[in-house]
Amino acid sequence: MKKQYAFLVDSELCIGCFTCAMACRNYYHPPEGVIWRQVYPLDEEIYPHRERAFYSLACNHCENPTCLNVCPVEAYTKREEDGVVVHHQEKCIGCGNCIRSCPYGAPKYNPVEKRAEKCSFCHERLDAGLKPACIQSCPTGALSMVDLAELEPGNQVQYPAGFPKMEDVNPSTRFILPKLPRLVRR
Ligand code: SF4
Ligand code: SF4
């Protein structure tokens, strides 16, 4: 398997502080309402406990990205060196095909630029030897990056409950499920 960078979302460690989402905004300054990374509390049907659990989600830098496949002007590329899916906004004509086709809702419409945009895995930071801003900022280590080509099998899952199972697209994000609360007997 070729190198494929991926976000590893550890819901055991995530405290839902939104620092990752804020770090992303601080780094890229998208207009209000244009959100590249979001922290989602899990629904009660998925995590039926009094405690809350969270998934921090952005673009999944998929193996076979629909965004790239439907773009009429080749505004998307997938980097050979690490599998990161890059949107080249200067080429984008704002047709919205990628926004409508992504099963994970990752690309967003920027009404100021009148073009799409999404998480870039901070590839400029990667090239400078730095971590993505979201990962750098997480105070608990709940968000990290892995190379799927080197990831040892373990307790990571690709499709936790509520996350669309799209095997053709093959999203790269991996999850560690939230821990179950300790039962206290009275
Ligand atoms: S999550 Fe959506 S926008 Fe990101 S690479 Fe996959 S198909 Fe493209
Ligand atoms: S910064 Fe870390 S702990 Fe805070 S919401 Fe994001 S992933 Fe969770």
mmCIF file of N, CA and C in Angstrom, residues 101-158:
data_model
loop_
_atom_site.group_PDB
_atom_site.id
_atom_site.type_symbol
_atom_site.label_atom_id
_atom_site.label_comp_id
_atom_site.label_asym_id
_atom_site.label_seq_id
_atom_site.Cartn_x
_atom_site.Cartn_y
_atom_site.Cartn_z
ATOM 1 N N SER A 101 -21.575 15.955 -3.885
ATOM 2 C CA SER A 101 -21.244 14.526 -4.050
ATOM 3 C C SER A 101 -20.497 13.930 -2.867
ATOM 4 N N CYS A 102 -19.840 14.725 -2.057
ATOM 5 C CA CYS A 102 -19.051 14.154 -0.957
ATOM 6 C C CYS A 102 -19.990 13.540 0.077
ATOM 7 N N PRO A 103 -19.859 12.244 0.349
ATOM 8 C CA PRO A 103 -20.772 11.619 1.316
ATOM 9 C C PRO A 103 -20.546 12.080 2.741
ATOM 10 N N TYR A 104 -19.464 12.813 2.976
ATOM 11 C CA TYR A 104 -19.120 13.238 4.341
ATOM 12 C C TYR A 104 -19.291 14.747 4.543
ATOM 13 N N GLY A 105 -19.809 15.439 3.537
ATOM 14 C CA GLY A 105 -20.084 16.868 3.701
ATOM 15 C C GLY A 105 -18.841 17.700 3.946
ATOM 16 N N ALA A 106 -17.716 17.272 3.418
ATOM 17 C CA ALA A 106 -16.464 17.982 3.733
ATOM 18 C C ALA A 106 -16.278 19.289 2.958
ATOM 19 N N PRO A 107 -16.461 19.315 1.645
ATOM 20 C CA PRO A 107 -16.267 20.596 0.957
ATOM 21 C C PRO A 107 -17.407 21.558 1.286
ATOM 22 N N LYS A 108 -17.044 22.813 1.455
ATOM 23 C CA LYS A 108 -18.038 23.843 1.789
ATOM 24 C C LYS A 108 -17.975 24.943 0.728
ATOM 25 N N TYR A 109 -19.089 25.657 0.571
ATOM 26 C CA TYR A 109 -19.116 26.779 -0.374
ATOM 27 C C TYR A 109 -18.711 28.043 0.351
ATOM 28 N N ASN A 110 -17.719 28.717 -0.185
ATOM 29 C CA ASN A 110 -17.279 29.989 0.375
ATOM 30 C C ASN A 110 -17.982 31.108 -0.397
ATOM 31 N N PRO A 111 -18.961 31.789 0.246
ATOM 32 C CA PRO A 111 -19.761 32.780 -0.490
ATOM 33 C C PRO A 111 -18.973 34.039 -0.836
ATOM 34 N N VAL A 112 -17.858 34.255 -0.182
ATOM 35 C CA VAL A 112 -17.030 35.427 -0.491
ATOM 36 C C VAL A 112 -16.214 35.151 -1.759
ATOM 37 N N GLU A 113 -15.557 33.985 -1.758
ATOM 38 C CA GLU A 113 -14.748 33.609 -2.927
ATOM 39 C C GLU A 113 -15.604 33.078 -4.071
ATOM 40 N N LYS A 114 -16.849 32.657 -3.715
ATOM 41 C CA LYS A 114 -17.753 32.003 -4.677
ATOM 42 C C LYS A 114 -17.128 30.724 -5.240
ATOM 43 N N ARG A 115 -16.457 30.004 -4.364
ATOM 44 C CA ARG A 115 -15.797 28.755 -4.730
ATOM 45 C C ARG A 115 -15.875 27.793 -3.548
ATOM 46 N N ALA A 116 -15.585 26.518 -3.844
ATOM 47 C CA ALA A 116 -15.572 25.520 -2.767
ATOM 48 C C ALA A 116 -14.242 25.590 -2.024
ATOM 49 N N GLU A 117 -14.224 24.947 -0.847
ATOM 50 C CA GLU A 117 -12.973 24.775 -0.115
ATOM 51 C C GLU A 117 -13.162 23.691 0.935
ATOM 52 N N LYS A 118 -12.063 23.178 1.448
ATOM 53 C CA LYS A 118 -12.145 22.104 2.444
ATOM 54 C C LYS A 118 -10.801 21.965 3.159
ATOM 55 N N CYS A 119 -10.783 21.071 4.134
ATOM 56 C CA CYS A 119 -9.562 20.734 4.868
ATOM 57 C C CYS A 119 -8.464 20.298 3.906
ATOM 58 N N SER A 120 -7.281 20.853 4.104
ATOM 59 C CA SER A 120 -6.142 20.546 3.225
ATOM 60 C C SER A 120 -5.131 19.629 3.895
ATOM 61 N N PHE A 121 -5.486 19.104 5.079
ATOM 62 C CA PHE A 121 -4.536 18.360 5.924
ATOM 63 C C PHE A 121 -3.315 19.243 6.216
ATOM 64 N N CYS A 122 -3.479 20.546 6.094
ATOM 65 C CA CYS A 122 -2.355 21.493 6.290
ATOM 66 C C CYS A 122 -1.104 20.998 5.548
ATOM 67 N N HIS A 123 -1.263 20.719 4.240
ATOM 68 C CA HIS A 123 -0.143 20.090 3.525
ATOM 69 C C HIS A 123 1.084 21.001 3.452
ATOM 70 N N GLU A 124 0.853 22.325 3.529
ATOM 71 C CA GLU A 124 2.035 23.214 3.536
ATOM 72 C C GLU A 124 2.805 23.024 4.837
ATOM 73 N N ARG A 125 2.067 22.812 5.931
ATOM 74 C CA ARG A 125 2.733 22.557 7.214
ATOM 75 C C ARG A 125 3.434 21.197 7.186
ATOM 76 N N LEU A 126 2.791 20.197 6.591
ATOM 77 C CA LEU A 126 3.448 18.888 6.471
ATOM 78 C C LEU A 126 4.781 19.040 5.749
ATOM 79 N N ASP A 127 4.744 19.809 4.641
ATOM 80 C CA ASP A 127 5.961 19.968 3.832
ATOM 81 C C ASP A 127 7.056 20.705 4.594
ATOM 82 N N ALA A 128 6.643 21.473 5.602
ATOM 83 C CA ALA A 128 7.619 22.190 6.433
ATOM 84 C C ALA A 128 7.992 21.379 7.680
ATOM 85 N N GLY A 129 7.524 20.125 7.744
ATOM 86 C CA GLY A 129 7.866 19.264 8.876
ATOM 87 C C GLY A 129 7.004 19.494 10.108
ATOM 88 N N LEU A 130 5.860 20.171 9.922
ATOM 89 C CA LEU A 130 4.967 20.462 11.051
ATOM 90 C C LEU A 130 3.729 19.593 10.978
ATOM 91 N N LYS A 131 3.035 19.497 12.113
ATOM 92 C CA LYS A 131 1.770 18.767 12.132
ATOM 93 C C LYS A 131 0.643 19.701 11.670
ATOM 94 N N PRO A 132 -0.479 19.140 11.207
ATOM 95 C CA PRO A 132 -1.647 19.990 10.941
ATOM 96 C C PRO A 132 -2.042 20.794 12.189
ATOM 97 N N ALA A 133 -2.602 21.968 11.973
ATOM 98 C CA ALA A 133 -2.907 22.879 13.088
ATOM 99 C C ALA A 133 -3.845 22.234 14.101
ATOM 100 N N CYS A 134 -4.825 21.463 13.635
ATOM 101 C CA CYS A 134 -5.780 20.835 14.561
ATOM 102 C C CYS A 134 -5.070 19.847 15.480
ATOM 103 N N ILE A 135 -4.202 19.043 14.906
ATOM 104 C CA ILE A 135 -3.479 18.034 15.687
ATOM 105 C C ILE A 135 -2.531 18.708 16.664
ATOM 106 N N GLN A 136 -1.849 19.727 16.162
ATOM 107 C CA GLN A 136 -0.902 20.472 17.008
ATOM 108 C C GLN A 136 -1.595 21.033 18.249
ATOM 109 N N SER A 137 -2.865 21.437 18.077
ATOM 110 C CA SER A 137 -3.537 22.165 19.154
ATOM 111 C C SER A 137 -4.241 21.270 20.169
ATOM 112 N N CYS A 138 -4.522 20.030 19.831
ATOM 113 C CA CYS A 138 -5.369 19.197 20.701
ATOM 114 C C CYS A 138 -4.681 18.980 22.047
ATOM 115 N N PRO A 139 -5.320 19.383 23.147
ATOM 116 C CA PRO A 139 -4.649 19.310 24.446
ATOM 117 C C PRO A 139 -4.581 17.906 25.025
ATOM 118 N N THR A 140 -5.343 16.967 24.465
ATOM 119 C CA THR A 140 -5.381 15.626 25.063
ATOM 120 C C THR A 140 -4.755 14.561 24.176
ATOM 121 N N GLY A 141 -4.313 14.939 22.980
ATOM 122 C CA GLY A 141 -3.780 13.931 22.057
ATOM 123 C C GLY A 141 -4.868 13.097 21.415
ATOM 124 N N ALA A 142 -6.122 13.610 21.447
ATOM 125 C CA ALA A 142 -7.232 12.845 20.871
ATOM 126 C C ALA A 142 -7.180 12.826 19.350
ATOM 127 N N LEU A 143 -6.495 13.799 18.781
ATOM 128 C CA LEU A 143 -6.406 13.881 17.328
ATOM 129 C C LEU A 143 -4.946 13.704 16.955
ATOM 130 N N SER A 144 -4.685 12.739 16.082
ATOM 131 C CA SER A 144 -3.301 12.522 15.650
ATOM 132 C C SER A 144 -3.319 12.099 14.193
ATOM 133 N N MET A 145 -2.140 11.943 13.603
ATOM 134 C CA MET A 145 -2.076 11.493 12.216
ATOM 135 C C MET A 145 -1.311 10.185 12.147
ATOM 136 N N VAL A 146 -1.761 9.325 11.230
ATOM 137 C CA VAL A 146 -1.109 8.029 11.033
ATOM 138 C C VAL A 146 -0.927 7.821 9.533
ATOM 139 N N ASP A 147 0.004 6.945 9.197
ATOM 140 C CA ASP A 147 0.155 6.496 7.814
ATOM 141 C C ASP A 147 -0.513 5.122 7.742
ATOM 142 N N LEU A 148 -1.593 5.012 6.966
ATOM 143 C CA LEU A 148 -2.342 3.750 6.923
ATOM 144 C C LEU A 148 -1.478 2.600 6.413
ATOM 145 N N ALA A 149 -0.452 2.919 5.622
ATOM 146 C CA ALA A 149 0.430 1.856 5.113
ATOM 147 C C ALA A 149 1.225 1.217 6.237
ATOM 148 N N GLU A 150 1.376 1.938 7.343
ATOM 149 C CA GLU A 150 2.187 1.420 8.444
ATOM 150 C C GLU A 150 1.378 1.132 9.701
ATOM 151 N N LEU A 151 0.086 1.398 9.654
ATOM 152 C CA LEU A 151 -0.736 1.263 10.861
ATOM 153 C C LEU A 151 -0.927 -0.214 11.211
ATOM 154 N N GLU A 152 -0.509 -0.577 12.393
ATOM 155 C CA GLU A 152 -0.693 -1.965 12.852
ATOM 156 C C GLU A 152 -2.171 -2.170 13.187
ATOM 157 N N PRO A 153 -2.704 -3.360 12.901
ATOM 158 C CA PRO A 153 -4.093 -3.617 13.301
ATOM 159 C C PRO A 153 -4.225 -3.464 14.816
ATOM 160 N N GLY A 154 -5.317 -2.860 15.235
ATOM 161 C CA GLY A 154 -5.499 -2.621 16.667
ATOM 162 C C GLY A 154 -6.948 -2.319 16.924
ATOM 163 N N ASN A 155 -7.199 -1.371 17.811
ATOM 164 C CA ASN A 155 -8.588 -1.085 18.157
ATOM 165 C C ASN A 155 -9.179 0.056 17.324
ATOM 166 N N GLN A 156 -8.513 0.387 16.184
ATOM 167 C CA GLN A 156 -9.079 1.450 15.347
ATOM 168 C C GLN A 156 -10.185 0.864 14.466
ATOM 169 N N VAL A 157 -11.208 1.664 14.193
ATOM 170 C CA VAL A 157 -12.257 1.240 13.266
ATOM 171 C C VAL A 157 -12.405 2.307 12.187
ATOM 172 N N GLN A 158 -12.885 1.857 11.019
ATOM 173 C CA GLN A 158 -13.062 2.793 9.903
ATOM 174 C C GLN A 158 -14.474 3.368 9.873
#
